[in-house]
Coordinates of C-alpha atoms and ligand atoms in Angstrom, one line a residue:
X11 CA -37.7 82.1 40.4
X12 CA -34.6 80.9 41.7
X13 CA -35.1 78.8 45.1
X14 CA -33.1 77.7 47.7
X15 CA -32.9 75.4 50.6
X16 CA -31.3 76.6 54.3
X17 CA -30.4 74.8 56.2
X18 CA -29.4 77.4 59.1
X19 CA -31.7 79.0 61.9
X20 CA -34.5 81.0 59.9
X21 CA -33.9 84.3 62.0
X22 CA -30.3 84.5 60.3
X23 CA -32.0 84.8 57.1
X24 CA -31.3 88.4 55.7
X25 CA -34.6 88.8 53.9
X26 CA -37.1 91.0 53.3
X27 CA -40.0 89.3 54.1
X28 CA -39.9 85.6 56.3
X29 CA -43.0 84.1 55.9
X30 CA -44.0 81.4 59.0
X31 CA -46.9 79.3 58.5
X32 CA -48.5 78.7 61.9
X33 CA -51.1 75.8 62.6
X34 CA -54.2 76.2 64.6
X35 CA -53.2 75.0 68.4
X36 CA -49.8 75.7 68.3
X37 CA -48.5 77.3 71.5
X38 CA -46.6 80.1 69.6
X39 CA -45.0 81.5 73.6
X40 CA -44.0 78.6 74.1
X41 CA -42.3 77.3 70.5
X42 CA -38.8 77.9 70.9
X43 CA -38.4 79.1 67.2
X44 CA -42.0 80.7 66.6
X45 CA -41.5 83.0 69.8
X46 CA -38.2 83.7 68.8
X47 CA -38.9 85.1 65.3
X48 CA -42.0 86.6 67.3
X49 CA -40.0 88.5 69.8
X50 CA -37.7 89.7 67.0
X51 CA -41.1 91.1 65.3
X52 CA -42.1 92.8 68.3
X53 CA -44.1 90.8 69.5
X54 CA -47.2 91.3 67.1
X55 CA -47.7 87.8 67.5
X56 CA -48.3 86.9 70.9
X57 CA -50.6 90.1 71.1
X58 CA -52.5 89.3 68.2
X59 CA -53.2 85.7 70.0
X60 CA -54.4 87.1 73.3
X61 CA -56.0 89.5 71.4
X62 CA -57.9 86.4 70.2
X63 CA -57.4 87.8 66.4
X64 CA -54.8 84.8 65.4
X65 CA -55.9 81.7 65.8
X66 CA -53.9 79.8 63.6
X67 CA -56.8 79.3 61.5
X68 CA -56.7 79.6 57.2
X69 CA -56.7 83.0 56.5
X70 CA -55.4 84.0 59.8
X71 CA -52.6 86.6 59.6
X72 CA -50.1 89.3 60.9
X73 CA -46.9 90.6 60.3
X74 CA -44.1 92.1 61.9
X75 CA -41.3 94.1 61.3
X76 CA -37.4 93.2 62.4
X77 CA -35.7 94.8 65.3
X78 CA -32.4 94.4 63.9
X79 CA -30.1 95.1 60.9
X80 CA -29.6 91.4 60.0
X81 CA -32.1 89.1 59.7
X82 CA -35.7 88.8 58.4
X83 CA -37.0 93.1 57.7
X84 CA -40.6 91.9 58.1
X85 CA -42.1 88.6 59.6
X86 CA -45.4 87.2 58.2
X87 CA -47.2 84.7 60.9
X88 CA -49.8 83.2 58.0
X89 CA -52.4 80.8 59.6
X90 CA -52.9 77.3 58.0
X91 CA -55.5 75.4 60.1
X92 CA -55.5 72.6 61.9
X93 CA -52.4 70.4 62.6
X94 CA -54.3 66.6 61.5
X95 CA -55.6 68.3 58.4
X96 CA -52.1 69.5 57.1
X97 CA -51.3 68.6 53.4
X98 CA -49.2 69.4 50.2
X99 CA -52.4 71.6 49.2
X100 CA -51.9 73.2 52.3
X101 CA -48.5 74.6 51.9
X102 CA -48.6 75.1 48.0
X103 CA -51.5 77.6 49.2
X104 CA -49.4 78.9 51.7
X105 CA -46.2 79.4 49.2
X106 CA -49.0 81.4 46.8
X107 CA -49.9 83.4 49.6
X108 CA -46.5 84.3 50.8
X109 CA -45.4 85.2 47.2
X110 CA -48.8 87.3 46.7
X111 CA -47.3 89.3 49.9
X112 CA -44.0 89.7 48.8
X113 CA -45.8 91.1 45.5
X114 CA -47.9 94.1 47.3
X115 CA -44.8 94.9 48.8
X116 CA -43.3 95.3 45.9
X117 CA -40.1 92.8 46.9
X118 CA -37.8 90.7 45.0
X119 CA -37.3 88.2 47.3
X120 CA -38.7 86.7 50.3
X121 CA -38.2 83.3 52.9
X122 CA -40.6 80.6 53.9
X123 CA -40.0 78.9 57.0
X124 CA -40.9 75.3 57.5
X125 CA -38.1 74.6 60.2
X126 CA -40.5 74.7 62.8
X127 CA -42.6 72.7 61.8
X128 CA -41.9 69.0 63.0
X129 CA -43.3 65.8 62.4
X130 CA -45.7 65.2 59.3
X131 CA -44.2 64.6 56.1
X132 CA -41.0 67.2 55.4
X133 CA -40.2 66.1 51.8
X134 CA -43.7 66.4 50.6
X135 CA -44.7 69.9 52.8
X136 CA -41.3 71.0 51.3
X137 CA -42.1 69.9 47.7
X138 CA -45.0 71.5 48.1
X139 CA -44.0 74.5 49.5
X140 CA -41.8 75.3 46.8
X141 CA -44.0 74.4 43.8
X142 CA -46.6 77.1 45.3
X143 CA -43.5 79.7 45.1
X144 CA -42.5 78.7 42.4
X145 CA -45.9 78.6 40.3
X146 CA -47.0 81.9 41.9
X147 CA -44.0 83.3 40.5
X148 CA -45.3 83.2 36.9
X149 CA -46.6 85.7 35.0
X150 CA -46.9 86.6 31.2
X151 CA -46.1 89.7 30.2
X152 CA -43.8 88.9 27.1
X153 CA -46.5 90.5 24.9
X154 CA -47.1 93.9 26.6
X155 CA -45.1 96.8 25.6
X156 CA -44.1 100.0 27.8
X157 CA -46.6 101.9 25.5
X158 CA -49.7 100.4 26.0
X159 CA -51.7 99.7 29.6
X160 CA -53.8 102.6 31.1
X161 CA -51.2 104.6 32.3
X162 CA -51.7 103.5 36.1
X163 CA -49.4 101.9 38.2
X164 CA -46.4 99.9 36.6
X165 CA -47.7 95.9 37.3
X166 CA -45.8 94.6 40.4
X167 CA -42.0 93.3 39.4
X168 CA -42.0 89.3 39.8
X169 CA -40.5 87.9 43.0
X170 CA -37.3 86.4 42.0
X171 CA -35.8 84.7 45.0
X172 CA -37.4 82.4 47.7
X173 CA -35.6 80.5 50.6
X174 CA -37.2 78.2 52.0
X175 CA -35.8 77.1 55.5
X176 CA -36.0 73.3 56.0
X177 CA -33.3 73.6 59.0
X178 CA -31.1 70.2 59.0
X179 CA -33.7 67.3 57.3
X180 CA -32.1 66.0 54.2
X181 CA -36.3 65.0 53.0
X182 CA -36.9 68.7 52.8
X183 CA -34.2 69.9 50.6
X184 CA -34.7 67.3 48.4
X185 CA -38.2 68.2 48.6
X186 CA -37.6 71.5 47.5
X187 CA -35.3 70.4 44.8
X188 CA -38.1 68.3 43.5
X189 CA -41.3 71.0 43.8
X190 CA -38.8 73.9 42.1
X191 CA -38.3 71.5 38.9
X192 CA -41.8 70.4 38.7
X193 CA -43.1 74.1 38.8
X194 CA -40.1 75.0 36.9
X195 CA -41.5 72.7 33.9
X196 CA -45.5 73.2 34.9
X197 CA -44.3 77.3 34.3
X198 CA -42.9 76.4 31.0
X199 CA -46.3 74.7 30.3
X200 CA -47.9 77.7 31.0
X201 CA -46.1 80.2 28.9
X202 CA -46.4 78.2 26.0
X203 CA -49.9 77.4 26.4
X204 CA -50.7 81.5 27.2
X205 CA -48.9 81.9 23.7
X206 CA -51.8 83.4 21.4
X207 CA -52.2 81.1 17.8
X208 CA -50.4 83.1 15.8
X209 CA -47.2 83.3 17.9
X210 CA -47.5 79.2 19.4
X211 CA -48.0 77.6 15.7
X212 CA -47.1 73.7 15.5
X213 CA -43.6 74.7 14.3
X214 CA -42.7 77.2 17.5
X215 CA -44.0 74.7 19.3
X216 CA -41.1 72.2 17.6
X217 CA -38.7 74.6 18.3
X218 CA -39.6 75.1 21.8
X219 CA -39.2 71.7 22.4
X220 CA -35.9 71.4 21.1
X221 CA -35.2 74.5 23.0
X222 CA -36.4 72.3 26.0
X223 CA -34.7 69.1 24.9
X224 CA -30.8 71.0 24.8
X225 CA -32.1 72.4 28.4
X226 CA -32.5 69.2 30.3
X227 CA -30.4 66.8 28.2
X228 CA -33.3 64.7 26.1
X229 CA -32.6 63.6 22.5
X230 CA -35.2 65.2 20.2
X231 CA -36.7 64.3 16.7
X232 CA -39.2 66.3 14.8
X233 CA -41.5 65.2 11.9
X234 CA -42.9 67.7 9.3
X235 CA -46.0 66.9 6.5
X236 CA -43.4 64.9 4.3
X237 CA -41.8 62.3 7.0
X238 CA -46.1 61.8 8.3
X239 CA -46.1 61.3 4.4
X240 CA -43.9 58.3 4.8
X241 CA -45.2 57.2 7.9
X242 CA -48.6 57.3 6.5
X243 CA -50.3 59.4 9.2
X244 CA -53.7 60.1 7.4
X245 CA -55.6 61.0 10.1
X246 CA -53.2 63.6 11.9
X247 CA -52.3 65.0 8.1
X248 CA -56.1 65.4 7.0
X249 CA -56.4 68.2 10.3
X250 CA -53.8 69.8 9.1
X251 CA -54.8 70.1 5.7
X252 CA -57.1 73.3 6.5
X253 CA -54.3 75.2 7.4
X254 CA -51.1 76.7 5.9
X255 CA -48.9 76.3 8.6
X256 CA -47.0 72.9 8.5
X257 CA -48.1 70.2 11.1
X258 CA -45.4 68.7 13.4
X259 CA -44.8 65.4 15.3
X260 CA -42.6 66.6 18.4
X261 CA -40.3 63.6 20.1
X262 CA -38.5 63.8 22.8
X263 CA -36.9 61.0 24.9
X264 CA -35.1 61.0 28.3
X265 CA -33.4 58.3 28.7
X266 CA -32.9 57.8 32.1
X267 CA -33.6 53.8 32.9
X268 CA -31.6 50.2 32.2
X269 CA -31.0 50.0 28.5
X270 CA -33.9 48.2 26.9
X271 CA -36.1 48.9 29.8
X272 CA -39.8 49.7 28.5
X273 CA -40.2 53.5 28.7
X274 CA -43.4 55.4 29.5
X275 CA -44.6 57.8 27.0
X276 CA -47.1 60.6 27.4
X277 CA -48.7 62.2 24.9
X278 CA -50.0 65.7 24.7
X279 CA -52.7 67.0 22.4
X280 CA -50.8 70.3 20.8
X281 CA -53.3 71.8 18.7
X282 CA -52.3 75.2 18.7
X283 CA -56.0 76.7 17.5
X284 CA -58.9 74.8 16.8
X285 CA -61.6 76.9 15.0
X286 CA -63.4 73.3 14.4
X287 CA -62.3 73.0 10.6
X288 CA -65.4 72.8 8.3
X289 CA -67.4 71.9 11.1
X290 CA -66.8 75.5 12.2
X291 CA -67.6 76.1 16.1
X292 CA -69.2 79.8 16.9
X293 CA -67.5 82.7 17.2
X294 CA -68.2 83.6 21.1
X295 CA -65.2 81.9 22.9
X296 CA -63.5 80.6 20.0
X297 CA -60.1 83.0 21.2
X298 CA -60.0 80.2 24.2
X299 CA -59.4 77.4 21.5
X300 CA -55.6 78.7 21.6
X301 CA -55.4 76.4 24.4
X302 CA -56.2 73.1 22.7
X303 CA -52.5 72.8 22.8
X304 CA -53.1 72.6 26.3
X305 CA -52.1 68.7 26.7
X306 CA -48.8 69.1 24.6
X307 CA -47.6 72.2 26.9
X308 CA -48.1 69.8 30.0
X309 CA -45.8 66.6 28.7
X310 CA -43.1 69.2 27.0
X311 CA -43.1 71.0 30.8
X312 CA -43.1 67.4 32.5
X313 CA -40.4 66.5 29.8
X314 CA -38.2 69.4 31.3
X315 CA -38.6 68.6 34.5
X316 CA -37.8 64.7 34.0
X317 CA -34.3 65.4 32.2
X318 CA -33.4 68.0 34.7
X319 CA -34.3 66.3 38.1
X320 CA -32.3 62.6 35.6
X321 CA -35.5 60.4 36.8
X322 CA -34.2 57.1 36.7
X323 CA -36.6 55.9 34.3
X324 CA -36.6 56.0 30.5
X325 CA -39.6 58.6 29.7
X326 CA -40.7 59.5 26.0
X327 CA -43.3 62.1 25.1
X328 CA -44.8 63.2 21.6
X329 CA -47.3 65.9 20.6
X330 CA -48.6 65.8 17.7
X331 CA -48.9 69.3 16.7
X332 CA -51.3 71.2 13.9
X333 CA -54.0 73.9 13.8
X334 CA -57.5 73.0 12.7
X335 CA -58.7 75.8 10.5
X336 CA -60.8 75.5 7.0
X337 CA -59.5 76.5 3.7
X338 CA -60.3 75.1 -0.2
X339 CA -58.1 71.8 0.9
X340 CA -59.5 70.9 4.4
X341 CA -61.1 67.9 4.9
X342 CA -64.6 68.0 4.5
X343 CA -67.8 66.2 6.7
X344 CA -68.4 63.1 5.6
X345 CA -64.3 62.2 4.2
X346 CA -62.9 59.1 5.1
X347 CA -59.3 59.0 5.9
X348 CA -56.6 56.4 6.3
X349 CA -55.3 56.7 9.7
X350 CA -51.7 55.2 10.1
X351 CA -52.9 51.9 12.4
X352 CA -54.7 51.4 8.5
X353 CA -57.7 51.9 10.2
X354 CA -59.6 53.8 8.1
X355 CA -61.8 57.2 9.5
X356 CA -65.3 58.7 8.7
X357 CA -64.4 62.5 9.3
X358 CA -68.8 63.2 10.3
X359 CA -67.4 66.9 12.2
X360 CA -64.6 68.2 11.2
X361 CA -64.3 69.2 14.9
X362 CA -63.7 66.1 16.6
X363 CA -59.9 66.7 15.3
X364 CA -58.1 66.3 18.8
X365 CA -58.9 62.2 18.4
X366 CA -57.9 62.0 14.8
X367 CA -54.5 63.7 15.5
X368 CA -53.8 61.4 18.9
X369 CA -54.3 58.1 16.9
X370 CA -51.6 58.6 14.6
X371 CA -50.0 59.7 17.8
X372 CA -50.9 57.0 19.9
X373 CA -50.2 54.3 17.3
X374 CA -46.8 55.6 16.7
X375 CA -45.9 55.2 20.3
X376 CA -46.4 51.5 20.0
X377 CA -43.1 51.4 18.2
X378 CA -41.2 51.5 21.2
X379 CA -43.1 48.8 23.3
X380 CA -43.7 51.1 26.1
X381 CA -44.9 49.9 29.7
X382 CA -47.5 52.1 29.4
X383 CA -48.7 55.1 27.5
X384 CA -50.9 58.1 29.1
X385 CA -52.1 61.0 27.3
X386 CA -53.4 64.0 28.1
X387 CA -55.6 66.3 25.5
X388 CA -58.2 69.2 25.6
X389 CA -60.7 66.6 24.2
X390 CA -64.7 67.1 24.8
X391 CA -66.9 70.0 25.3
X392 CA -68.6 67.0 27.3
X393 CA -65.9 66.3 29.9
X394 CA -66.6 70.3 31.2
X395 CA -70.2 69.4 31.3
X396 CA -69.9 65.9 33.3
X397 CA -67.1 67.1 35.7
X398 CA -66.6 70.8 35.5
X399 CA -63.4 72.4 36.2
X400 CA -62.4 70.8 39.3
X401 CA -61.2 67.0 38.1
X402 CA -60.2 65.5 35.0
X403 CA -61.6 62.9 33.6
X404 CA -59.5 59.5 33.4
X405 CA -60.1 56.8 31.8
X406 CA -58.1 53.3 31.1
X407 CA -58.0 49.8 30.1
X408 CA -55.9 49.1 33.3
X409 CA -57.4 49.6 36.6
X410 CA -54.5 49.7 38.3
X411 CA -53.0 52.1 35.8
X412 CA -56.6 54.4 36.2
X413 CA -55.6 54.2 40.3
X414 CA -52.1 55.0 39.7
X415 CA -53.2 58.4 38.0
X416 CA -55.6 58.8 40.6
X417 CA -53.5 58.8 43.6
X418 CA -50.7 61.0 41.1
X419 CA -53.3 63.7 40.9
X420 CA -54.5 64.1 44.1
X421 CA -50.6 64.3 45.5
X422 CA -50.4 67.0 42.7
X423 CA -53.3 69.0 43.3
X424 CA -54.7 68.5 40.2
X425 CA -57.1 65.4 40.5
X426 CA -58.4 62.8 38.1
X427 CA -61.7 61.3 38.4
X428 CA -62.5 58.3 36.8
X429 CA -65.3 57.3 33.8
X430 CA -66.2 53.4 32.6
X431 CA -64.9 52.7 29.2
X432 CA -66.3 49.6 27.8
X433 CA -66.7 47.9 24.9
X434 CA -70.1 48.4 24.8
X435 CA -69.9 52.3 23.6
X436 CA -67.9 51.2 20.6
X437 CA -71.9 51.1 18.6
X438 CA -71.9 54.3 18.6
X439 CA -68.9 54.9 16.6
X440 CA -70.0 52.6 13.5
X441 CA -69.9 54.1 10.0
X442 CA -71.9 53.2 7.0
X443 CA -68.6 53.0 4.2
X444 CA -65.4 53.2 7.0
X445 CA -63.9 51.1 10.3
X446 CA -65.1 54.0 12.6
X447 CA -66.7 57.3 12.2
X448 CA -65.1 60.4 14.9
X449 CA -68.0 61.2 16.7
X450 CA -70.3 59.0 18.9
X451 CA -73.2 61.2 18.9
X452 CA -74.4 63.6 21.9
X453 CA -74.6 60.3 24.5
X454 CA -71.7 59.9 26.8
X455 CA -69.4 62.4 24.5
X456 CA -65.9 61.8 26.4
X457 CA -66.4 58.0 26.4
X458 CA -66.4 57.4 23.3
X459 CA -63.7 59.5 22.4
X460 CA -61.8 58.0 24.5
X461 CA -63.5 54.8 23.0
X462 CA -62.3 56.2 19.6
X463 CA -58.8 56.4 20.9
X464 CA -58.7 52.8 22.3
X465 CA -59.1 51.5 18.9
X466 CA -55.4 52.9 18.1
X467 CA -53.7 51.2 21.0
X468 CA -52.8 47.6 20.9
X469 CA -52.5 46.2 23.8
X470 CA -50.0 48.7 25.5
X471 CA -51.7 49.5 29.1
X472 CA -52.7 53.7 28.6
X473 CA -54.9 55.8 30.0
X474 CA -56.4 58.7 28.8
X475 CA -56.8 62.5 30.5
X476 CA -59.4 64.9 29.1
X477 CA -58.5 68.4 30.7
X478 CA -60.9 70.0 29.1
X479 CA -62.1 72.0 32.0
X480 CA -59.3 72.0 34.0
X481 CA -56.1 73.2 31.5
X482 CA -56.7 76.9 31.8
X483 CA -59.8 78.9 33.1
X484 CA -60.4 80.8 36.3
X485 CA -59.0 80.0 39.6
X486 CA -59.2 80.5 43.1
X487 CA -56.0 78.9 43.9
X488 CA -53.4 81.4 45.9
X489 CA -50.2 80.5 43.6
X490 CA -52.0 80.3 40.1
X491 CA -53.4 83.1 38.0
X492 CA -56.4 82.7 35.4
X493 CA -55.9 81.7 32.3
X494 CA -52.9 79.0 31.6
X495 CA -53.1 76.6 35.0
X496 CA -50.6 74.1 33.5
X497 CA -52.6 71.0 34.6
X498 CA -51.8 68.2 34.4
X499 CA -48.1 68.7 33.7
X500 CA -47.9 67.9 37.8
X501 CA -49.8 65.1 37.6
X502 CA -47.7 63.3 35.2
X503 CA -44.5 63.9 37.2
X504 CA -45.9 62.4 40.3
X505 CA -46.8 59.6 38.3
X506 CA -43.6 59.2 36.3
X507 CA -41.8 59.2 40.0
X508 CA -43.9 56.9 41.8
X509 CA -43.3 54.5 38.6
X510 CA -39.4 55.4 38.5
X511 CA -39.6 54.3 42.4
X512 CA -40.6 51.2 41.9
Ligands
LIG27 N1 -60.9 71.2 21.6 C1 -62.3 70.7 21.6 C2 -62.8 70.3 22.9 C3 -63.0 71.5 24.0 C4 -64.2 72.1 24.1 C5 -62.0 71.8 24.8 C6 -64.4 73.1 25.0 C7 -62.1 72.8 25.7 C8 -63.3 73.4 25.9 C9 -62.4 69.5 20.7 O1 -61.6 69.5 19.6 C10 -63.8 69.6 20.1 O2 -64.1 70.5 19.4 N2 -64.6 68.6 20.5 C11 -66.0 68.5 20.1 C12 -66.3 67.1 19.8 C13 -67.7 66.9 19.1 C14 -67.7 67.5 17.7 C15 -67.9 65.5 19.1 C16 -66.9 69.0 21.3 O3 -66.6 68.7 22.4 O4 -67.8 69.8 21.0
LIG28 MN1 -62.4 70.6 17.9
LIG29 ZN1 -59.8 70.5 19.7

């Protein structure tokens, strides 16, 4: 979706559908631009109000259609509740909702007025705004041919175009420049994590982010089996043993700080299908493991959106990429691997791959002496169970960095809640003839994975995202769709901002 900010009066718009959030309250007779754009639907409006069907409340809604040639053909008055609890969830909601419309009508383009609106925050409403166009814009249809479907209705043609109408504040279109790159690269998330296994293997993956990299102006370096070889990445090689396709270590690097200033670096979980390895999960469900690449798609999205909005910050992200299948090679229960730190690995379940593959990873990413590392992987069975789909889990040696996440993911929509991580649950990883064993047993499961992954750190400040239950799934929100939700790729870029801020 291409989006754009305008700066002129919102009834000059030649559109075919304006959309006009209206809060609960709000004197619409009175508002100079509300009852304008009313008057020019007919009033519907104004009727509707003493009619005592609008109140302005969410859900509230009724449309118009222009009395002239020029201008706005149809005008949408969409309620959004009350004016002290407005939000960025609000008007991400309310961009879904506006491009859902546009959709039933079957239209191309549409507007979204937030010129009327004074007061509150305009960057973030208009950040907002246009990440819920944007992201309700998605769909994935690359894999359905003419032939197929049940010969009903053609699905509705994606809406293309959206202006959003900030009128003369400078914070809203840069607020809309921001929200349209973050969705942009949250979209791109999406489509490669709605990729089935057999088309999204570790080495599209590599070639998707090099795709990305020439896109946004990143340097790139991909590793295949014989440069982890040389590196000696045990841990992430004996995953990828079960498999025939080649694993990959994905780099990319924007660098958009002082030279020599500590970058961040996210990492992203990119296994591409995990059918548990010898350790071999059940069959019921398995198809969803084509989204235990889930954590890569979000930092190669973020990584998009970092190089094309230049944040003036030096940024690095890696996925570590492999499928975890079982074959006459894979590693077995019981194996002990050498992992790159030199730790060496007690593979108990073959399934507890995501951890093995993130050390190398994670140890790796010391080499550039980062400020701080956070990454983000479809990690534990157990995180679903403790949190369900609504937060993440977070967890961290840094308070201050667990906070920063925190506060990243609620601006984002997609919040982080937090779990202790002590030194305490490190018992539960002991092995009998390695350093560490990969599972912890059926107590506090996303703990000590997480507890697992500490081991392969140093003392670089990181946090750690299990997404889990809130990658992909089902959704109520307005401007998602089930399946692929892209999360936390949004997350990460508030956080990467607030850090390039300061
Ligand atoms: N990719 C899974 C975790 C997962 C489970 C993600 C359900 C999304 C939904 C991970 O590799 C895994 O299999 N974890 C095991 C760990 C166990 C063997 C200690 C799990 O959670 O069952
Ligand atoms: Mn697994
Ligand atoms: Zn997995």
């Amino acid at each position: 979706m291409r989006v754009e900010a305008w700066a002129k009066a919102p009834d000059a718009v030649r559109t075919p559908l304006l959309v006009v959030p209206v809060t609960r309250g709000m004197d619409v007779s009175k508002h100079p631009v509300v009852d304008g754009l009313d008057r020019l639907a007919g009033g519907v409006l104004a009727r509707a109000v003493a009619a005592g069907d609008f109140q302005g409340n969410e859900g509230d809604r009724v449309m118009g259609y222009g009395s002239r040639a020029w201008g706005p053909a149809r005008v949408l008055f969409l309620g959004i509740g009350g004016r002290d609890a407005l939000g960025a969830g609000t008007f991400r909601e309310a961009g879904g909702k506006a491009v859902r419309a546009a959709e039933k009508y079957r239209l191309q383009s549409l507007g979204f007025c937030l010129a009327h609106l004074d007061g509150g925050e305009p960057g973030r409403w208009a950040q907002a705004a246009a990440e819920g166009l944007v992201l309700a814009s998605w769909c994935f249809d690359e894999l359905k041919s003419a032939l197929g479907g049940d010969g009903g209705e053609p699905p509705e043609p994606p809406v293309e175009v959206a202006i959003i109408v900030v009128g003369d504040s400078p914070e809203g279109a840069g607020g809309v420049r921001i929200g349209a790159a973050f969705a942009a690269g949250e979209n791109r998330a999406r489509t490669l994590q709605a990729r089935p296994g057999n088309v999204a293997t570790p080495s599209h993956l590599a070639r998707e982010a090099v795709r990305i990299a020439d896109e946004a102006g990143l340097a790139w370096e991909v590793l295949g089996p014989s440069e982890m070889e040389a590196e000696r990445m045990g841990a992430l090689l004996s995953v990828a043993r079960g498999s025939d396709e080649e694993p990959r270590l994905i780099i990319l690097r924007h660098d958009g700080g002082g030279v020599g200033s500590p970058p961040l670096v996210l990492v992203g979980k990119g296994l591409t299908f995990d059918a548990g390895g010898i350790s071999i999960k059940p069959a019921k469900g398995m198809e969803e493991m084509k989204y235990d690449m889930s954590g890569g798609a979000a930092v190669l999205g973020a990584m998009l959106a970092i190089g094309r909005l230049k944040l003036p910050v030096n940024v690095i992200g890696i996925v570590p990429s492999t499928e975890n299948l079982l074959n006459g090679s894979a590693t077995k229960p019981g194996d002990v691997v050498r992992s790159r730190a030199g730790k060496t690995i007690e593979v108990v379940n073959t399934d507890a791959e995501g951890r093995l593959i993130l050390a190398d990873a994670l140890d790796y990413a010391s080499r550039w002496d980062p400020a701080a590392i956070v990454d983000c992987a479809t990690l534990t069975g157990a995180c679903v169970v403790a949190l369900g789909h609504h937060h993440s889990a977070v967890l961290g040696t840094e308070p201050e960095l667990v906070a920063e996440l925190r506060s990243a993911g609620s601006m984002a929509g997609q919040p982080c809640w937090p779990l202790p991580l002590g030194r305490e649950y490190r018992a539960q990883l002991e092995s009998d003839c390695a350093d560490l064993k990969n599972i912890g047993g059926r107590a506090a499961g996303t703990i000590t994975a997480a507890c697992f992954l500490s081991e392969f750190l140093g003392d670089v400040p990181w946090a750690h995202l299990d997404i889990a239950g809130t990658a992909y799934g089902k959704t109520k929100k307005s401007y998602l769709r089930d399946g692929p939700l892209g999360n936390p790729c949004r997350l990460l870029l508030e956080w990467v901002r607030m850090r390039a801020d300061t």
